[in-house]
mmCIF file of C-alpha atoms and ligand atoms in Angstrom:
data_model
loop_
_atom_site.group_PDB
_atom_site.id
_atom_site.type_symbol
_atom_site.label_atom_id
_atom_site.label_comp_id
_atom_site.label_asym_id
_atom_site.label_seq_id
_atom_site.Cartn_x
_atom_site.Cartn_y
_atom_site.Cartn_z
ATOM 1 C CA MET P 1 0.000 0.000 0.000
ATOM 2 C CA SER P 2 1.386 3.428 -0.890
ATOM 3 C CA LEU P 3 2.117 5.804 1.973
ATOM 4 C CA PRO P 4 1.204 9.534 1.890
ATOM 5 C CA ASN P 5 3.524 11.544 -0.391
ATOM 6 C CA HIS P 6 4.036 14.324 2.119
ATOM 7 C CA GLY P 7 4.919 14.687 5.782
ATOM 8 C CA ALA P 8 2.391 16.070 8.327
ATOM 9 C CA ASN P 9 -1.207 14.833 8.756
ATOM 10 C CA ALA P 10 0.034 11.727 10.587
ATOM 11 C CA ASN P 11 -3.503 10.337 10.906
ATOM 12 C CA HIS P 12 -3.413 9.324 7.207
ATOM 13 C CA LEU P 13 -0.218 7.375 7.786
ATOM 14 C CA TYR P 14 -1.621 5.410 10.742
ATOM 15 C CA GLU P 15 -4.789 4.746 8.792
ATOM 16 C CA ARG P 16 -2.986 3.407 5.719
ATOM 17 C CA LEU P 17 -0.692 1.194 7.767
ATOM 18 C CA GLY P 18 -3.547 -0.039 9.945
ATOM 19 C CA ILE P 19 -1.696 0.965 13.115
ATOM 20 C CA LYS P 20 -3.734 2.301 16.005
ATOM 21 C CA MET P 21 -2.793 5.934 16.503
ATOM 22 C CA PRO P 22 -1.601 6.532 20.087
ATOM 23 C CA GLU P 23 -3.256 9.387 21.929
ATOM 24 C CA ALA P 24 -0.059 11.404 22.085
ATOM 25 C CA VAL P 25 1.753 11.644 18.783
ATOM 26 C CA ILE P 26 4.778 13.794 17.956
ATOM 27 C CA ASP P 27 5.038 14.467 14.266
ATOM 28 C CA TYR P 28 8.696 14.664 13.229
ATOM 29 C CA SER P 29 7.658 14.318 9.597
ATOM 30 C CA GLU P 30 6.643 17.974 9.682
ATOM 31 C CA ASN P 31 9.508 20.359 9.117
ATOM 32 C CA VAL P 32 8.205 23.782 10.056
ATOM 33 C CA ASN P 33 9.842 25.934 12.719
ATOM 34 C CA PRO P 34 9.248 24.170 16.078
ATOM 35 C CA LEU P 35 9.215 27.506 17.924
ATOM 36 C CA GLY P 36 5.789 28.184 16.424
ATOM 37 C CA PRO P 37 4.602 31.388 14.734
ATOM 38 C CA PRO P 38 5.991 34.727 15.981
ATOM 39 C CA PRO P 39 4.143 35.741 19.209
ATOM 40 C CA PHE P 40 2.374 38.699 17.540
ATOM 41 C CA VAL P 41 0.145 36.237 15.634
ATOM 42 C CA LYS P 42 -1.586 35.077 18.827
ATOM 43 C CA GLU P 43 -1.532 38.508 20.416
ATOM 44 C CA HIS P 44 -3.320 40.134 17.451
ATOM 45 C CA TRP P 45 -5.443 37.143 16.476
ATOM 46 C CA GLU P 46 -8.798 38.755 17.136
ATOM 47 C CA SER P 47 -7.926 41.772 15.010
ATOM 48 C CA TYR P 48 -7.712 39.536 11.934
ATOM 49 C CA ALA P 49 -11.394 38.552 12.114
ATOM 50 C CA SER P 50 -12.586 41.760 10.449
ATOM 51 C CA LEU P 51 -10.455 40.980 7.388
ATOM 52 C CA ILE P 52 -12.734 38.175 6.257
ATOM 53 C CA THR P 53 -15.709 40.388 5.396
ATOM 54 C CA LYS P 54 -13.945 41.983 2.395
ATOM 55 C CA TYR P 55 -12.353 40.475 -0.693
ATOM 56 C CA PRO P 56 -8.581 40.366 -0.321
ATOM 57 C CA ASP P 57 -6.248 42.383 -2.530
ATOM 58 C CA PRO P 58 -5.925 40.446 -5.817
ATOM 59 C CA TYR P 59 -2.117 40.987 -5.909
ATOM 60 C CA GLY P 60 -1.540 39.890 -2.329
ATOM 61 C CA GLU P 61 -1.090 43.251 -0.602
ATOM 62 C CA PRO P 62 0.041 44.098 2.047
ATOM 63 C CA PHE P 63 2.377 41.116 1.701
ATOM 64 C CA LEU P 64 3.426 41.952 -1.861
ATOM 65 C CA SER P 65 4.992 45.309 -0.919
ATOM 66 C CA ALA P 66 6.502 43.888 2.277
ATOM 67 C CA ALA P 67 8.199 41.072 0.337
ATOM 68 C CA ALA P 68 9.431 43.516 -2.321
ATOM 69 C CA ALA P 69 10.982 45.716 0.387
ATOM 70 C CA TYR P 70 12.464 42.706 2.211
ATOM 71 C CA HIS P 71 14.207 41.415 -0.922
ATOM 72 C CA LYS P 72 14.897 44.845 -2.460
ATOM 73 C CA VAL P 73 13.026 44.088 -5.688
ATOM 74 C CA THR P 74 10.001 45.802 -7.271
ATOM 75 C CA VAL P 75 6.419 44.638 -6.775
ATOM 76 C CA ASP P 76 6.288 43.836 -10.515
ATOM 77 C CA GLN P 77 8.856 41.111 -9.946
ATOM 78 C CA ILE P 78 6.802 39.191 -7.365
ATOM 79 C CA ILE P 79 3.805 36.949 -7.539
ATOM 80 C CA VAL P 80 2.071 35.914 -4.325
ATOM 81 C CA GLY P 81 0.636 32.418 -4.065
ATOM 82 C CA ASN P 82 -1.581 30.324 -1.837
ATOM 83 C CA GLY P 83 1.571 28.675 -0.579
ATOM 84 C CA ALA P 84 4.607 27.936 -2.745
ATOM 85 C CA ALA P 85 2.646 24.846 -3.804
ATOM 86 C CA GLU P 86 0.252 26.995 -5.815
ATOM 87 C CA ILE P 87 3.172 28.734 -7.509
ATOM 88 C CA PHE P 88 4.601 25.371 -8.613
ATOM 89 C CA ALA P 89 1.204 24.315 -9.938
ATOM 90 C CA SER P 90 0.934 27.521 -11.984
ATOM 91 C CA LEU P 91 4.507 27.474 -13.241
ATOM 92 C CA ALA P 92 4.142 23.911 -14.507
ATOM 93 C CA LYS P 93 1.857 25.082 -17.312
ATOM 94 C CA ARG P 94 4.810 26.938 -18.867
ATOM 95 C CA TYR P 95 6.438 23.633 -19.710
ATOM 96 C CA GLU P 96 3.567 21.776 -21.321
ATOM 97 C CA ASN P 97 4.889 19.065 -23.674
ATOM 98 C CA LYS P 98 8.440 20.271 -23.001
ATOM 99 C CA ARG P 99 11.421 18.793 -21.232
ATOM 100 C CA ALA P 100 12.368 19.259 -17.552
ATOM 101 C CA VAL P 101 15.359 18.170 -15.479
ATOM 102 C CA LEU P 102 14.802 17.157 -11.862
ATOM 103 C CA ILE P 103 17.444 16.211 -9.350
ATOM 104 C CA HIS P 104 16.211 13.521 -6.991
ATOM 105 C CA PRO P 105 15.579 12.928 -4.174
ATOM 106 C CA THR P 106 13.578 16.121 -3.967
ATOM 107 C CA PHE P 107 10.208 17.723 -3.210
ATOM 108 C CA SER P 108 7.533 15.609 -4.905
ATOM 109 C CA GLU P 109 5.370 18.519 -6.059
ATOM 110 C CA TYR P 110 7.711 19.265 -8.974
ATOM 111 C CA THR P 111 6.832 15.945 -10.588
ATOM 112 C CA SER P 112 3.195 15.943 -9.571
ATOM 113 C CA THR P 113 2.561 19.426 -10.999
ATOM 114 C CA LEU P 114 4.455 18.728 -14.251
ATOM 115 C CA THR P 115 2.880 15.347 -14.958
ATOM 116 C CA PRO P 116 -0.597 16.628 -15.978
ATOM 117 C CA TYR P 117 1.109 18.814 -18.618
ATOM 118 C CA HIS P 118 2.839 15.855 -20.270
ATOM 119 C CA VAL P 119 6.274 17.199 -19.473
ATOM 120 C CA TYR P 120 9.108 14.785 -20.254
ATOM 121 C CA ILE P 121 11.139 14.575 -17.053
ATOM 122 C CA LYS P 122 14.823 13.695 -17.091
ATOM 123 C CA GLU P 123 15.751 12.478 -13.618
ATOM 124 C CA ILE P 124 19.202 12.763 -12.125
ATOM 125 C CA ILE P 125 19.976 11.173 -8.769
ATOM 126 C CA ALA P 126 22.291 13.003 -6.360
ATOM 127 C CA LEU P 127 22.080 12.640 -2.589
ATOM 128 C CA GLN P 128 24.765 15.267 -2.076
ATOM 129 C CA ALA P 129 27.103 16.967 -4.603
ATOM 130 C CA LEU P 130 25.587 17.375 -8.072
ATOM 131 C CA PRO P 131 27.113 15.505 -11.004
ATOM 132 C CA MET P 132 27.728 18.847 -12.736
ATOM 133 C CA GLU P 133 28.749 17.462 -16.101
ATOM 134 C CA GLU P 134 25.548 15.434 -16.396
ATOM 135 C CA VAL P 135 23.420 18.345 -15.163
ATOM 136 C CA LEU P 136 24.906 20.742 -17.720
ATOM 137 C CA ASP P 137 24.549 18.181 -20.529
ATOM 138 C CA GLU P 138 20.853 17.737 -19.765
ATOM 139 C CA ILE P 139 20.240 21.481 -19.581
ATOM 140 C CA GLU P 140 21.157 21.737 -23.280
ATOM 141 C CA PHE P 141 18.016 19.773 -24.180
ATOM 142 C CA ALA P 142 15.620 21.039 -21.522
ATOM 143 C CA GLU P 143 13.256 24.000 -21.127
ATOM 144 C CA VAL P 144 13.477 23.975 -17.339
ATOM 145 C CA ILE P 145 15.537 22.613 -14.463
ATOM 146 C CA TYR P 146 14.206 22.491 -10.886
ATOM 147 C CA ILE P 147 16.629 22.901 -8.023
ATOM 148 C CA CYS P 148 15.683 22.812 -4.363
ATOM 149 C CA ARG P 149 18.164 24.803 -2.291
ATOM 150 C CA PRO P 150 18.602 23.675 0.432
ATOM 151 C CA ASN P 151 17.175 20.426 -0.773
ATOM 152 C CA ASN P 152 14.218 18.694 0.794
ATOM 153 C CA PRO P 153 14.573 15.917 2.031
ATOM 154 C CA THR P 154 18.393 15.778 2.241
ATOM 155 C CA GLY P 155 19.078 19.268 3.641
ATOM 156 C CA TYR P 156 22.010 19.522 1.230
ATOM 157 C CA LEU P 157 22.936 23.023 0.076
ATOM 158 C CA ILE P 158 24.444 23.316 -3.388
ATOM 159 C CA SER P 159 26.980 26.148 -3.388
ATOM 160 C CA LEU P 160 26.077 29.544 -4.843
ATOM 161 C CA GLU P 161 28.971 29.130 -7.301
ATOM 162 C CA GLU P 162 27.401 25.941 -8.643
ATOM 163 C CA ILE P 163 23.974 27.527 -8.962
ATOM 164 C CA ILE P 164 25.476 30.476 -10.820
ATOM 165 C CA GLN P 165 27.252 28.068 -13.153
ATOM 166 C CA ILE P 166 23.974 26.229 -13.788
ATOM 167 C CA ALA P 167 22.027 29.469 -14.299
ATOM 168 C CA GLU P 168 24.605 30.806 -16.754
ATOM 169 C CA TYR P 169 24.690 27.610 -18.744
ATOM 170 C CA ALA P 170 20.889 27.432 -18.719
ATOM 171 C CA LYS P 171 20.650 31.036 -19.944
ATOM 172 C CA ARG P 172 22.859 30.152 -22.889
ATOM 173 C CA TYR P 173 20.586 27.221 -23.808
ATOM 174 C CA LYS P 174 17.294 29.075 -23.175
ATOM 175 C CA CYS P 175 16.472 26.846 -20.245
ATOM 176 C CA GLU P 176 14.640 28.284 -17.236
ATOM 177 C CA VAL P 177 15.759 27.508 -13.685
ATOM 178 C CA ILE P 178 13.182 27.136 -10.933
ATOM 179 C CA LEU P 179 15.059 27.596 -7.718
ATOM 180 C CA ASP P 180 13.070 26.526 -4.663
ATOM 181 C CA GLU P 181 14.334 28.438 -1.627
ATOM 182 C CA ALA P 182 11.515 27.335 0.702
ATOM 183 C CA PHE P 183 14.027 26.447 3.452
ATOM 184 C CA LEU P 184 16.623 29.117 2.783
ATOM 185 C CA ASP P 185 15.321 31.223 5.692
ATOM 186 C CA PHE P 186 16.989 28.681 8.003
ATOM 187 C CA ILE P 187 20.413 29.492 6.579
ATOM 188 C CA ASP P 188 21.139 33.125 5.763
ATOM 189 C CA GLU P 189 19.609 35.571 3.293
ATOM 190 C CA ARG P 190 23.114 36.142 1.920
ATOM 191 C CA GLU P 191 22.905 32.600 0.499
ATOM 192 C CA SER P 192 19.831 33.518 -1.570
ATOM 193 C CA PHE P 193 19.978 33.821 -5.338
ATOM 194 C CA ILE P 194 17.515 36.752 -5.290
ATOM 195 C CA PRO P 195 20.151 39.551 -5.371
ATOM 196 C CA LEU P 196 21.635 37.888 -8.471
ATOM 197 C CA LEU P 197 18.357 37.758 -10.400
ATOM 198 C CA LYS P 198 19.172 40.978 -12.305
ATOM 199 C CA GLY P 199 21.646 39.103 -14.471
ATOM 200 C CA PHE P 200 19.398 36.051 -14.918
ATOM 201 C CA PRO P 201 16.056 36.589 -16.702
ATOM 202 C CA ASN P 202 15.782 32.775 -16.910
ATOM 203 C CA VAL P 203 15.714 32.155 -13.138
ATOM 204 C CA ILE P 204 12.550 32.022 -11.017
ATOM 205 C CA VAL P 205 13.090 31.917 -7.258
ATOM 206 C CA VAL P 206 10.236 30.409 -5.241
ATOM 207 C CA ARG P 207 9.906 31.108 -1.521
ATOM 208 C CA SER P 208 7.549 29.883 1.172
ATOM 209 C CA MET P 209 6.407 31.603 4.380
ATOM 210 C CA THR P 210 5.294 28.237 5.759
ATOM 211 C CA LYS P 211 8.563 26.877 7.102
ATOM 212 C CA MET P 212 10.340 29.655 8.981
ATOM 213 C CA TYR P 213 7.161 31.270 10.345
ATOM 214 C CA ALA P 214 5.363 28.008 11.176
ATOM 215 C CA ILE P 215 2.189 29.023 9.334
ATOM 216 C CA PRO P 216 1.513 26.098 6.952
ATOM 217 C CA GLY P 217 -2.226 26.334 7.612
ATOM 218 C CA LEU P 218 -2.395 29.943 6.403
ATOM 219 C CA ARG P 219 -0.922 29.213 2.937
ATOM 220 C CA LEU P 220 1.491 31.865 1.746
ATOM 221 C CA GLY P 221 4.345 31.688 -0.731
ATOM 222 C CA TYR P 222 5.761 33.784 -3.540
ATOM 223 C CA ALA P 223 8.013 33.799 -6.566
ATOM 224 C CA ILE P 224 10.478 36.414 -7.782
ATOM 225 C CA ALA P 225 11.466 36.681 -11.442
ATOM 226 C CA ILE P 226 11.411 39.121 -14.358
ATOM 227 C CA GLU P 227 8.158 40.982 -14.923
ATOM 228 C CA GLN P 228 7.262 39.035 -18.065
ATOM 229 C CA ILE P 229 7.367 35.665 -16.268
ATOM 230 C CA ILE P 230 5.460 37.103 -13.304
ATOM 231 C CA ASN P 231 2.699 38.423 -15.596
ATOM 232 C CA GLU P 232 2.479 35.160 -17.525
ATOM 233 C CA THR P 233 2.207 33.180 -14.297
ATOM 234 C CA ARG P 234 -0.367 35.530 -12.809
ATOM 235 C CA ALA P 235 -2.535 35.062 -15.899
ATOM 236 C CA THR P 236 -2.869 31.358 -15.051
ATOM 237 C CA MET P 237 -3.773 31.901 -11.388
ATOM 238 C CA PRO P 238 -7.197 32.502 -9.889
ATOM 239 C CA HIS P 239 -8.080 36.060 -8.896
ATOM 240 C CA TRP P 240 -7.977 36.575 -5.059
ATOM 241 C CA ASN P 241 -5.757 33.499 -4.712
ATOM 242 C CA SER P 242 -4.172 34.621 -1.432
ATOM 243 C CA ASN P 243 -6.334 35.290 1.595
ATOM 244 C CA ALA P 244 -6.329 38.521 3.599
ATOM 245 C CA ILE P 245 -5.324 36.966 6.913
ATOM 246 C CA ALA P 246 -2.313 35.255 5.347
ATOM 247 C CA THR P 247 -1.102 38.381 3.540
ATOM 248 C CA THR P 248 -1.557 40.573 6.629
ATOM 249 C CA ILE P 249 0.262 38.153 8.938
ATOM 250 C CA GLY P 250 2.895 37.426 6.276
ATOM 251 C CA ALA P 251 3.746 41.124 5.894
ATOM 252 C CA ALA P 252 4.290 41.452 9.644
ATOM 253 C CA CYS P 253 6.345 38.211 9.769
ATOM 254 C CA LEU P 254 8.959 39.691 7.455
ATOM 255 C CA LYS P 255 9.790 42.292 10.140
ATOM 256 C CA GLU P 256 10.666 39.566 12.678
ATOM 257 C CA GLU P 257 14.452 39.661 12.451
ATOM 258 C CA GLU P 258 15.126 38.544 16.051
ATOM 259 C CA TYR P 259 12.723 35.640 15.694
ATOM 260 C CA ARG P 260 14.456 34.480 12.507
ATOM 261 C CA LEU P 261 17.908 34.590 14.090
ATOM 262 C CA GLN P 262 16.658 32.629 17.081
ATOM 263 C CA ALA P 263 15.093 29.989 14.813
ATOM 264 C CA ILE P 264 18.292 29.614 12.768
ATOM 265 C CA ALA P 265 20.392 29.193 15.910
ATOM 266 C CA PHE P 266 17.915 26.731 17.441
ATOM 267 C CA ALA P 267 17.750 24.594 14.297
ATOM 268 C CA GLY P 268 21.552 24.526 14.206
ATOM 269 C CA VAL P 269 21.894 23.329 17.812
ATOM 270 C CA MET P 270 19.179 20.658 17.464
ATOM 271 C CA ARG P 271 20.570 19.404 14.163
ATOM 272 C CA GLU P 272 24.054 19.140 15.613
ATOM 273 C CA ARG P 273 22.884 17.247 18.735
ATOM 274 C CA PHE P 274 20.717 14.861 16.778
ATOM 275 C CA THR P 275 23.504 14.201 14.264
ATOM 276 C CA VAL P 276 25.907 13.288 17.081
ATOM 277 C CA PHE P 277 23.269 10.973 18.563
ATOM 278 C CA LEU P 278 22.712 9.244 15.216
ATOM 279 C CA GLU P 279 26.407 8.884 14.490
ATOM 280 C CA ASN P 280 26.977 7.359 17.927
ATOM 281 C CA TRP P 281 24.560 4.644 16.820
ATOM 282 C CA HIS P 282 26.486 4.272 13.535
ATOM 283 C CA CYS P 283 23.731 5.721 11.378
ATOM 284 C CA GLU P 284 24.663 7.466 8.142
ATOM 285 C CA VAL P 285 23.655 11.122 8.295
ATOM 286 C CA LEU P 286 23.488 13.479 5.320
ATOM 287 C CA PRO P 287 25.026 16.903 6.022
ATOM 288 C CA SER P 288 22.016 19.213 6.447
ATOM 289 C CA ARG P 289 22.037 23.016 6.511
ATOM 290 C CA THR P 290 18.414 23.404 7.478
ATOM 291 C CA ASN P 291 15.881 22.365 10.128
ATOM 292 C CA PHE P 292 15.644 18.676 9.283
ATOM 293 C CA VAL P 293 18.063 15.788 9.148
ATOM 294 C CA CYS P 294 18.071 12.802 6.812
ATOM 295 C CA PHE P 295 19.612 9.576 8.056
ATOM 296 C CA GLN P 296 19.884 5.871 7.356
ATOM 297 C CA LEU P 297 20.122 2.975 9.807
ATOM 298 C CA PRO P 298 23.361 0.968 9.932
ATOM 299 C CA ASN P 299 21.227 -1.857 8.547
ATOM 300 C CA PRO P 300 18.756 -0.187 6.165
ATOM 301 C CA ASP P 301 16.945 -3.503 5.561
ATOM 302 C CA ARG P 302 15.336 -2.999 8.944
ATOM 303 C CA SER P 303 13.942 0.417 8.062
ATOM 304 C CA LYS P 304 10.294 -0.665 7.882
ATOM 305 C CA GLU P 305 10.403 -2.391 11.286
ATOM 306 C CA PHE P 306 12.080 0.624 12.837
ATOM 307 C CA PHE P 307 9.541 2.995 11.284
ATOM 308 C CA THR P 308 6.507 1.072 12.505
ATOM 309 C CA TYR P 309 8.048 0.533 15.942
ATOM 310 C CA LEU P 310 8.367 4.299 16.342
ATOM 311 C CA LEU P 311 4.850 4.887 15.001
ATOM 312 C CA ALA P 312 3.476 2.592 17.665
ATOM 313 C CA LYS P 313 5.370 4.676 20.238
ATOM 314 C CA GLY P 314 3.801 7.879 18.869
ATOM 315 C CA CYS P 315 6.907 9.116 17.035
ATOM 316 C CA VAL P 316 6.206 9.845 13.379
ATOM 317 C CA LEU P 317 9.262 10.082 11.140
ATOM 318 C CA ARG P 318 9.088 11.082 7.475
ATOM 319 C CA HIS P 319 9.355 7.881 5.457
ATOM 320 C CA THR P 320 11.175 8.163 2.115
ATOM 321 C CA GLU P 321 9.265 5.569 0.067
ATOM 322 C CA ASN P 322 8.340 8.182 -2.542
ATOM 323 C CA PHE P 323 11.762 9.835 -2.745
ATOM 324 C CA LYS P 324 13.795 8.492 -5.658
ATOM 325 C CA GLY P 325 17.310 7.631 -4.528
ATOM 326 C CA LEU P 326 16.201 7.113 -0.911
ATOM 327 C CA ASP P 327 13.546 4.467 -1.584
ATOM 328 C CA GLY P 328 12.318 4.030 1.967
ATOM 329 C CA LYS P 329 15.834 3.299 3.273
ATOM 330 C CA TRP P 330 16.290 6.726 4.821
ATOM 331 C CA PHE P 331 14.283 8.877 7.217
ATOM 332 C CA ARG P 332 13.818 12.600 7.538
ATOM 333 C CA VAL P 333 13.362 14.126 10.968
ATOM 334 C CA GLY P 334 12.199 17.716 11.430
ATOM 335 C CA MET P 335 13.898 19.401 14.393
ATOM 336 C CA LYS P 336 11.495 19.920 17.299
ATOM 337 C CA GLU P 337 11.638 21.529 20.705
ATOM 338 C CA GLU P 338 14.156 20.047 23.139
ATOM 339 C CA LEU P 339 11.740 17.797 25.060
ATOM 340 C CA HIS P 340 10.413 16.277 21.853
ATOM 341 C CA MET P 341 13.908 15.616 20.509
ATOM 342 C CA GLU P 342 14.791 13.919 23.802
ATOM 343 C CA ARG P 343 11.659 11.791 23.589
ATOM 344 C CA LEU P 344 12.591 10.637 20.087
ATOM 345 C CA GLN P 345 16.125 9.798 21.150
ATOM 346 C CA LYS P 346 14.776 7.833 24.111
ATOM 347 C CA GLU P 347 12.508 5.733 21.892
ATOM 348 C CA MET P 348 15.229 5.255 19.294
ATOM 349 C CA THR P 349 17.754 4.274 21.959
ATOM 350 C CA ALA P 350 15.357 1.598 23.222
ATOM 351 C CA TRP P 351 15.082 0.193 19.704
ATOM 352 C CA PHE P 352 18.833 0.329 19.073
ATOM 353 C CA GLU P 353 19.587 -1.380 22.391
ATOM 354 C CA GLU P 354 17.133 -4.148 21.644
ATOM 355 C CA ASN P 355 18.266 -4.651 18.094
ATOM 356 C CA TRP P 356 21.946 -3.845 18.018
ATOM 357 C CA SER P 357 23.485 -4.873 21.331
ATOM 358 C CA SER P 358 25.186 -8.249 21.211
HETATM 359 C C1 PLP J 1 10.949 22.207 -0.698
HETATM 360 C C2 PLP J 1 9.562 22.683 -0.546
HETATM 361 N N1 PLP J 1 9.134 23.670 -1.331
HETATM 362 C C3 PLP J 1 7.877 24.138 -1.224
HETATM 363 C C4 PLP J 1 6.987 23.596 -0.320
HETATM 364 C C5 PLP J 1 5.587 24.110 -0.271
HETATM 365 O O1 PLP J 1 5.473 25.150 0.631
HETATM 366 P P1 PLP J 1 4.099 25.884 0.895
HETATM 367 O O2 PLP J 1 3.608 25.441 2.218
HETATM 368 O O3 PLP J 1 4.456 27.345 0.864
HETATM 369 O O4 PLP J 1 3.155 25.521 -0.201
HETATM 370 C C6 PLP J 1 7.385 22.567 0.515
HETATM 371 C C7 PLP J 1 6.451 21.964 1.485
HETATM 372 O O5 PLP J 1 6.709 20.994 2.137
HETATM 373 C C8 PLP J 1 8.712 22.098 0.393
HETATM 374 O O6 PLP J 1 9.154 21.096 1.168
#
């Protein structure tokens, strides 16, 4: 039976596997900021109620202007979406009956949004460093390449130099680059490609407000590119696609510098601790730069047992059955608050002791 293609909504996972869901479940398959939304969201919550009686701004204001100011671009270069997911769905139409390059394992929405448009997808597998020669060769024949930076689910960050090389080569061969920076907030804005967009009319950077600001339920994402691409994409999107509460909260989130720095530091500490724990148990850990960690058991053949054991204990990891190149033999764990990380390590330790000690 196929497992859900995304993390979160753990109830679906228990249902499909026929495992009784314990009363207390901690969902490590979710990878949003464990610190929760910035405090102002709760404090001002009641003030948002009045927003629902009017139609929202069709361009996503006040978020549109706030995002333009944050990234130092013009409002004509941004399109606001009902989550980055909506942006991917709209962008996919550009490539109907064309050729795309995807580097797996990666976010499954690239494939699922391209498939209805009969896009031929060339798949390259790279858990860490990209096979640059192969990537550049494929770009020559493609209309688009998708790159997730840092990559979900591995957490791997391709260097800016490599992305520039890819973007330059793609420009020469009239290939567009969709650069997914949904998790870049957890690194440093100086790692973003956005300031370089001026020289690259073929690059579209997609961002999400979901991850850093822990607001997946609100739905807010955006893309930055040249005006022509933005207008073409907008033409395929529904009017009033972003809701007023999301755009109001999103605009205020971008002012939360302290909160962002705290989240970056916290993710770094948790990632480091969890990596040490995993390595002590001889697991293979991929070097992550963001707020989740991807690892493999010393004996990956026991992955299913391990996964269901933890489910029964109320610890939900992100399985990797639908990630090409990981094939269910790896797990992704979103960093959580300290107590929850300790709980996971306790349950994992019990399993390791039972299954690995001589
Ligand atoms: C890499 C990546 N990009 C984009 C998204 C979608 O983000 P949003 O919630 O803004 O639609 C996700 C969601 O999991 C993701 O993992």
